[in-house]
C-alpha positions as MATLAB code, in Angstrom:
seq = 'XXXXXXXXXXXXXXXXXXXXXXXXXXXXXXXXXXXXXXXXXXXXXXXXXXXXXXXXXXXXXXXXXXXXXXXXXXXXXXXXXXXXXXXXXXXXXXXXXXXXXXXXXXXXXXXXXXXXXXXXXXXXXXXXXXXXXXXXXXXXXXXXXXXXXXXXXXXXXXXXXXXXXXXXXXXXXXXXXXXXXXXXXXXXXXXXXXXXXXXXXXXXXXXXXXXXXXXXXXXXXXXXXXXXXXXXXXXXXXXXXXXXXXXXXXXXXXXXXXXXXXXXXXXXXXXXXXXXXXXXXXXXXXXXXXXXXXXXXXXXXXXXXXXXXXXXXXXXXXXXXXXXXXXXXXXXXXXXXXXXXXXXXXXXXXXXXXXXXXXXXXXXXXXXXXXXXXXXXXXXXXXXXXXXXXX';
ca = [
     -38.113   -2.778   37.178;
     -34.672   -2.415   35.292;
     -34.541   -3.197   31.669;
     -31.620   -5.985   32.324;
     -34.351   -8.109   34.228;
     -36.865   -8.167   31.319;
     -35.367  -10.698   29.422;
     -34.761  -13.382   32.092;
     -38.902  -12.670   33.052;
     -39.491  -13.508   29.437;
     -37.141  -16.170   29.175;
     -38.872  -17.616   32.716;
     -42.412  -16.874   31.247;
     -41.120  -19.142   27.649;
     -39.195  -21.938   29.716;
     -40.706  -22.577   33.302;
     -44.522  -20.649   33.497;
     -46.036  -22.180   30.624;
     -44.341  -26.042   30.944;
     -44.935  -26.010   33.929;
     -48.787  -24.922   33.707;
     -49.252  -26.697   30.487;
     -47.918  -30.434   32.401;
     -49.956  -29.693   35.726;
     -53.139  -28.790   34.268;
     -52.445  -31.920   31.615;
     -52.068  -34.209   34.731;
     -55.068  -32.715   36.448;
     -57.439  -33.668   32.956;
     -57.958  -30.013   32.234;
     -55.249  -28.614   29.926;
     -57.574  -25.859   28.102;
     -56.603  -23.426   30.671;
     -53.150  -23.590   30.402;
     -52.670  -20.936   27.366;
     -55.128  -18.275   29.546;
     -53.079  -18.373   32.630;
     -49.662  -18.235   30.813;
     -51.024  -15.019   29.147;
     -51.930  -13.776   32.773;
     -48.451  -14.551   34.178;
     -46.983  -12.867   31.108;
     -48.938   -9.684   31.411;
     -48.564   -9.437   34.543;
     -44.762   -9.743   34.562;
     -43.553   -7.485   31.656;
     -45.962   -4.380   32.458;
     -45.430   -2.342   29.443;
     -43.794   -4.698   27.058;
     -47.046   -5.655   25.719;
     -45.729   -7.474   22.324;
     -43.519   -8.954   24.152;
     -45.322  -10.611   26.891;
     -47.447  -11.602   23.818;
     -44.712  -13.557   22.132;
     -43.261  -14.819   25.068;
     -46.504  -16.754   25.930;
     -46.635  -18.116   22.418;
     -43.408  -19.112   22.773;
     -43.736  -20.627   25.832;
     -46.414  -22.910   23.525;
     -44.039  -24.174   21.583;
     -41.784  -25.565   24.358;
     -44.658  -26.684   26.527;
     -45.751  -28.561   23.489;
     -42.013  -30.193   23.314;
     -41.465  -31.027   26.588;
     -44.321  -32.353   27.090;
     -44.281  -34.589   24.092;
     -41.094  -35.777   25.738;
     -41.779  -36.015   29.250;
     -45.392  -36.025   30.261;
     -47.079  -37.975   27.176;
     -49.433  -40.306   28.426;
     -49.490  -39.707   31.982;
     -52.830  -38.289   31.529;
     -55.749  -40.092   33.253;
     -57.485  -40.161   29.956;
     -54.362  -40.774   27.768;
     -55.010  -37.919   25.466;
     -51.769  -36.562   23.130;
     -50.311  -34.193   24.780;
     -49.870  -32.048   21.553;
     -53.691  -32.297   20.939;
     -54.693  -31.644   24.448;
     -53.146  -27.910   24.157;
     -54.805  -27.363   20.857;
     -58.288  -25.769   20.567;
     -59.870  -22.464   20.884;
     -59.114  -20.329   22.612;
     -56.260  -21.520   24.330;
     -53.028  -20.141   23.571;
     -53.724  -17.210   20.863;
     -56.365  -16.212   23.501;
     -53.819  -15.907   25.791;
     -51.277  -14.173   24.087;
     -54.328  -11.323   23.388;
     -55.252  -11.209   26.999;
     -50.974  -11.101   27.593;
     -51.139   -8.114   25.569;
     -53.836   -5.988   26.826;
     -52.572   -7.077   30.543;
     -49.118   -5.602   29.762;
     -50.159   -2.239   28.149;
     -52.450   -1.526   30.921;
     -54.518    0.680   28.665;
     -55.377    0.508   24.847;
     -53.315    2.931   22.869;
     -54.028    6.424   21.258;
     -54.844    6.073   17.344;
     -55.764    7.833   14.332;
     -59.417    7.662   13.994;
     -59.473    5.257   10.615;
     -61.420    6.970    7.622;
     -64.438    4.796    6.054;
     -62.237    4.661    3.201;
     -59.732    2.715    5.140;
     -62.027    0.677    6.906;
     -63.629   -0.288    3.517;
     -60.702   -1.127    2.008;
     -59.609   -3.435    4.686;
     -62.712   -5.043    4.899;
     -63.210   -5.816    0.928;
     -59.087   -6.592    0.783;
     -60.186   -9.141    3.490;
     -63.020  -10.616    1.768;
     -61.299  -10.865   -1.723;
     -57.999  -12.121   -0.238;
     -60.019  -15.060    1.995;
     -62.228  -15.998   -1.024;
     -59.546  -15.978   -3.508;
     -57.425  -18.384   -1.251;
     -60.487  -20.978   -0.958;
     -61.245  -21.031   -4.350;
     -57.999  -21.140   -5.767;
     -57.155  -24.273   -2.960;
     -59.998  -25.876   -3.343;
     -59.136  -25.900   -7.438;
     -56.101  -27.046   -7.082;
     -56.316  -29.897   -5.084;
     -54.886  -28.476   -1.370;
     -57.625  -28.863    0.466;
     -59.988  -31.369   -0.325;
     -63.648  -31.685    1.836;
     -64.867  -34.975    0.423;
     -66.472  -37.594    2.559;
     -62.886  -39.048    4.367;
     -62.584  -43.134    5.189;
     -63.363  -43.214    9.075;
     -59.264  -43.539    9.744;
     -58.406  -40.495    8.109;
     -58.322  -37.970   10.754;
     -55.088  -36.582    9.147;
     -56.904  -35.450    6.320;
     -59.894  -33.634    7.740;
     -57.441  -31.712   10.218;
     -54.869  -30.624    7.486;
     -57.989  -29.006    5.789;
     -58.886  -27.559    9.131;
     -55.792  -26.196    9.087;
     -55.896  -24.359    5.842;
     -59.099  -23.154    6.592;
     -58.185  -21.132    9.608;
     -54.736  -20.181    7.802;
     -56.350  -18.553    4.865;
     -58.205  -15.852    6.592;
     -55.225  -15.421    8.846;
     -53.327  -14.641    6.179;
     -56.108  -12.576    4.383;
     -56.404  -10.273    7.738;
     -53.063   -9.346    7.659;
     -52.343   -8.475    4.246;
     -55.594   -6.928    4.238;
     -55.060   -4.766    7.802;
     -51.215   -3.800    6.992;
     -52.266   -2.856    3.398;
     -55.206   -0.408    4.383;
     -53.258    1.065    6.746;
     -51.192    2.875    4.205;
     -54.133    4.301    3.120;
     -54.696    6.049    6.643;
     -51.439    6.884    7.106;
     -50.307    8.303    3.559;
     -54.349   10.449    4.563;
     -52.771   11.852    7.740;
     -49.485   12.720    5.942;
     -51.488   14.883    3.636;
     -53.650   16.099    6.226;
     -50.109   17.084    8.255;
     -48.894   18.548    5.424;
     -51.638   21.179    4.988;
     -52.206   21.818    8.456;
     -48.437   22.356    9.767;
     -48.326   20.392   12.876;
     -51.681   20.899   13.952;
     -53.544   17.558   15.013;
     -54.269   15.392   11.817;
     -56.754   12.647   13.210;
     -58.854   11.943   16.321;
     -56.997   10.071   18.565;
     -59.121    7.574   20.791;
     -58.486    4.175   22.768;
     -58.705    1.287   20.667;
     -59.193    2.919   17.844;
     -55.641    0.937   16.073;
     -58.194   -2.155   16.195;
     -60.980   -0.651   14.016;
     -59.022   -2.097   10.573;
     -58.042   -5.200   11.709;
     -61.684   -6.024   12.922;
     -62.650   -4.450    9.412;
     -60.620   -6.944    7.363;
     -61.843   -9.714    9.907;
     -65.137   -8.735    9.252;
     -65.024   -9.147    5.396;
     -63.718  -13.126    5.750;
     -66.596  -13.551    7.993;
     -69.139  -12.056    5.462;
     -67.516  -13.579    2.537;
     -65.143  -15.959    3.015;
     -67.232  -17.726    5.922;
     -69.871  -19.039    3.473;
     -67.842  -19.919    1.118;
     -65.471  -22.021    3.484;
     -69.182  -23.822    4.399;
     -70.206  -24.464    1.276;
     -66.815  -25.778    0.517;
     -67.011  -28.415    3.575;
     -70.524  -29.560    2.874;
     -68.656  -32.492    0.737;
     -67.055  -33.762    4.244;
     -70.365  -33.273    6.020;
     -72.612  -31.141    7.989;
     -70.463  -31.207   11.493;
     -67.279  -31.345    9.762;
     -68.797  -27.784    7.485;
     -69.452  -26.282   11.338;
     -66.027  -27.486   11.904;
     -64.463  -24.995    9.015;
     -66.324  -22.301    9.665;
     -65.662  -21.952   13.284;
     -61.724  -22.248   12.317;
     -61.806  -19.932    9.912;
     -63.278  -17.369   12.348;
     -60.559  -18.259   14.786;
     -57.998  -18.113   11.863;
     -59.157  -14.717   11.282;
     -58.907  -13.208   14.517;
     -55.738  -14.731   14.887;
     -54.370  -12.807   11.902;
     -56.059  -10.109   13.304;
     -54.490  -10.026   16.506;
     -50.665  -10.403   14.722;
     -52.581   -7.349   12.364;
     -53.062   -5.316   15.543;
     -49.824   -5.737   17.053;
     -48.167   -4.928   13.771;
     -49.729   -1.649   13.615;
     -47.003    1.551   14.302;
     -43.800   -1.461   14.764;
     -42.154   -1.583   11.091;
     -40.365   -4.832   12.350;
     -43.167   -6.731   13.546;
     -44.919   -5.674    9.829;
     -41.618   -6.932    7.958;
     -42.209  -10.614    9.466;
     -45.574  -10.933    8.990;
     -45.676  -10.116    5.618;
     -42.716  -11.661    5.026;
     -43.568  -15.244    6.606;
     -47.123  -15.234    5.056;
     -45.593  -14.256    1.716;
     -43.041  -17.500    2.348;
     -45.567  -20.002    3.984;
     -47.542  -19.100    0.841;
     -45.287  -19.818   -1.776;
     -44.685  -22.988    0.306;
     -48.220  -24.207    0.204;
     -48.468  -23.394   -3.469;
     -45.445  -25.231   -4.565;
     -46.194  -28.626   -3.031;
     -43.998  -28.050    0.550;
     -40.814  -28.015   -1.050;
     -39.174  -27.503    1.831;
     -39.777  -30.087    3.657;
     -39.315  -32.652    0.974;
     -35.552  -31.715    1.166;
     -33.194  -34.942    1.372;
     -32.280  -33.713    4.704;
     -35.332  -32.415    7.106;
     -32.977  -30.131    8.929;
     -32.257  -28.427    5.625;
     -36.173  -26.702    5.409;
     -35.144  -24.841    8.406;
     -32.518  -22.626    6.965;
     -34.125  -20.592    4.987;
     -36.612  -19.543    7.606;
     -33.952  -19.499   10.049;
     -32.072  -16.798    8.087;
     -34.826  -14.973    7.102;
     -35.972  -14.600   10.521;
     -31.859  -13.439   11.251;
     -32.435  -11.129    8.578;
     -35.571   -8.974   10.218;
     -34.578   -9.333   13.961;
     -31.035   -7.868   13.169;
     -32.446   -5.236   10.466;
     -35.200   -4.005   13.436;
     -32.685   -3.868   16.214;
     -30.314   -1.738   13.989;
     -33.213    0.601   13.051;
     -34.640    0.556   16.776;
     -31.519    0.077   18.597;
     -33.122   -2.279   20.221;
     -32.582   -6.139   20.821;
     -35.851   -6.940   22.231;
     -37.851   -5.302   19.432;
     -35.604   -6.824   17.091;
     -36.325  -10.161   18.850;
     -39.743   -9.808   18.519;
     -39.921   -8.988   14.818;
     -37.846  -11.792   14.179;
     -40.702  -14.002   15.892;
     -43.624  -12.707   14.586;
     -44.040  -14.264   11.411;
     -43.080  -17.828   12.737;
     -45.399  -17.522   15.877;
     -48.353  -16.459   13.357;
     -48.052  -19.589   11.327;
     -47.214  -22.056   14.800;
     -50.285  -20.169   16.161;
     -52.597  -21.956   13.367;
     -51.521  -25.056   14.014;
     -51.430  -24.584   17.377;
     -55.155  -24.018   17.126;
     -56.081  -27.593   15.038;
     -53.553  -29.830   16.882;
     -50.940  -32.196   15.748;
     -53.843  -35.058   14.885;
     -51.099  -37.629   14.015;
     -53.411  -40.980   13.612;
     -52.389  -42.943   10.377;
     -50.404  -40.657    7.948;
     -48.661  -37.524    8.273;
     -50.714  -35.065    6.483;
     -50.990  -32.892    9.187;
     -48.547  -33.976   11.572;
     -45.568  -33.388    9.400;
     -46.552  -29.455    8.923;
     -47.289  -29.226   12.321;
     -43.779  -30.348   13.313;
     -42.196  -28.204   11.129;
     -43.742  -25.170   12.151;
     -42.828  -26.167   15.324;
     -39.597  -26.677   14.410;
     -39.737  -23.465   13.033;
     -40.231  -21.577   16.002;
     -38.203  -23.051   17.823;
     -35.301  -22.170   15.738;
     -36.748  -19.110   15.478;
     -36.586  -18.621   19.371;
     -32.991  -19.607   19.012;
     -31.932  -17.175   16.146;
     -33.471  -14.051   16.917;
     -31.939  -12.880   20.033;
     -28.568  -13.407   18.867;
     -29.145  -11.998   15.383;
     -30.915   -8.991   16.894;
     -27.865   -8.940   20.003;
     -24.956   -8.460   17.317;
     -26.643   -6.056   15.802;
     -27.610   -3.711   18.020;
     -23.909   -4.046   19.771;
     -22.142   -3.450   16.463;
     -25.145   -0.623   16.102;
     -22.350    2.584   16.653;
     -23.854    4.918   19.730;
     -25.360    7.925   17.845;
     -23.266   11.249   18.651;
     -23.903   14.180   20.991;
     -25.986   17.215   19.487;
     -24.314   20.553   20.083;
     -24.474   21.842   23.230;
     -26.037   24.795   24.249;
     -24.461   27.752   26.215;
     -26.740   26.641   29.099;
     -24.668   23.145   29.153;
     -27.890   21.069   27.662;
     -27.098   19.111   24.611;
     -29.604   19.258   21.561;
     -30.752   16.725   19.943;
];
């Protein structure tokens, strides 16, 4: 199919497919499909454009979530929130993974990962995941006490942060081992001259993002447990089973990360910014003005999708890179719901990731357009005496 109709299949996947799905399977009392079969209509669509038919179907979260806040709330035949109905596992992440794989057909060629690397990531994991419990727990963000019956708020903000912090362990953990492996087969390249430096096998670019994943579970898991036990036994099962969702969440944005310097830049850029955000109290979105917490991720996110698509010459990869860190952090929150009952504890994050997407979704194409048209066309190699020009 020609690259001109990509786009508008994405754009159709983003603004009609997943709506659409999300507000007839909400009608029908079973909205936990709905993420699934927007990943299948994605990867079947944009057939080798697998990061892209990922992000389109988490996009297309984010305005199934809005429009049907605004348009099909309550018409359920058990009443449930529309925002809370499309939350759970494994929904929409799920679906962007099974997007993925549907769209690249096959799984990629990769280096065969030394133990080393695989090490690394997996005790990187496992320090990162613990060190973000403890250090929350300390301080006050999340809390695991025994919560008053009407404080649902509370017990899903924690929720929250526990499948956020192994997220964001994963992928600091994956993208940091990964130099390791490559700065190995540089070496390697280096003393063999050209020859083949690694193994190359199918799916072996998922061995050190299921590394890091694994060293949250080991570590991190009963830690987030023990940590819950003050909220209760259920609530403790609760944690756990988001933090392995968190996890292979961050593993998934990890995976796709892997060989696209763009997509890297916004991950680690938008954990390293949600971070500081957390730690400092949600700054942010104290502002006098809400609007005014979204312009700082909105040029940050103008930033990456116009630096890729110069380096790429590229929009769409641009556009993607732009999403990626916004669409990690959405995903989270995705997962626990918006849960707003009595106070805004978790609903008022939730809304502005949401609202960070969405302006995300509106920035990056037309940071990552200008730049790739202002991008000059590289020039002609020589040309050869046979007519063919060298590049």
């Amino acid at each position: 199919m020609p690259n001109p109709w990509r786009p508008l299949l994405a754009a159709g996947v983003t603004l009609v497919v997943a709506p659409g799905l999300a507000a007839l399977l909400y009608l029908a009392g079973r909205p936990e499909p709905a993420g699934l079969l927007t990943g299948l209509a994605a990867g079947l669509l944009l057939r080798d454009r697998p990061a892209r038919a990922a992000v389109a179907t988490l996009c297309g979260s984010a305005t199934a979530v809005v429009l049907g806040l605004l348009f099909v709330q309550g018409h359920s035949p058990d009443g449930a929130d529309f925002a809370d109905a499309m939350a759970g596992w494994p929904g929409w992440p799920a679906g962007a993974v099974l997007a993925y794989v549907l769209a690249a057909r096959e799984l990629p060629r990769w280096g065969r990962p030394a133990t080393r690397t695989l090490v690394t990531a997996g005790v990187l994991g496992a320090v990162l995941c613990c060190a973000q419990l403890v250090i929350a727990k300390a301080a006050g963000m999340t809390l695991w006490e025994d919560y008053h019956e009407w404080d649902g708020p509370g017990l899903y903000r924690d929720l929250t942060r526990a499948a956020w912090y192994p997220a964001a362990a994963v992928v600091v953990a994956t993208l940091t081992a990964t130099r390791v492996l490559r700065e190995r087969e540089g070496r390697v390249a280096a003393g063999e001259r050209g020859r083949s430096v690694a193994t190359r096998e199918r799916g072996g670019f998922v061995a050190v993002p299921l590394a890091a994943w694994l060293g949250c579970v080991v570590a991190g898991g009963p830690v987030q447990y023990a940590q819950a036990l003050g909220a209760g036994s259920r609530e403790a099962l609760l944690a756990l089973l988001a933090a392995l969702a968190g996890g292979a969440i961050g593993a998934a944005g990890a995976t796709a990360a892997l060989g696209r310097p763009g997509i890297w830049v916004g991950l680690s850029a938008f954990v390293l910014l949600f971070t500081a955000e957390e730690a400092t109290g949600g700054w942010m979105m104290d502002l006098p003005e809400f609007e005014m917490g979204l312009y700082g991720p909105a040029a940050l996110v103008a930033a990456i999708a116009a630096w890729t698509a110069w380096r790429e010459r590229s929009t769409g990869t641009g556009v993607v890179a732009g999403l990626a860190g916004p669409l990690l952090i959405w995903s989270v929150y995705l997962l626990v719901g918006l849960r707003h009952y009595d106070h805004a504890s978790q609903s008022g994050p939730y809304g502005y990731a949401l609202l960070t997407a969405l302006a995300a979704m509106a920035v990056a194409p037309v940071a990552a357009g200008l730049a790739r048209a202002l991008r000059p066309a590289p020039l002609p190699g020589p040309r050869s005496p046979l007519g063919v020009t060298s590049r």
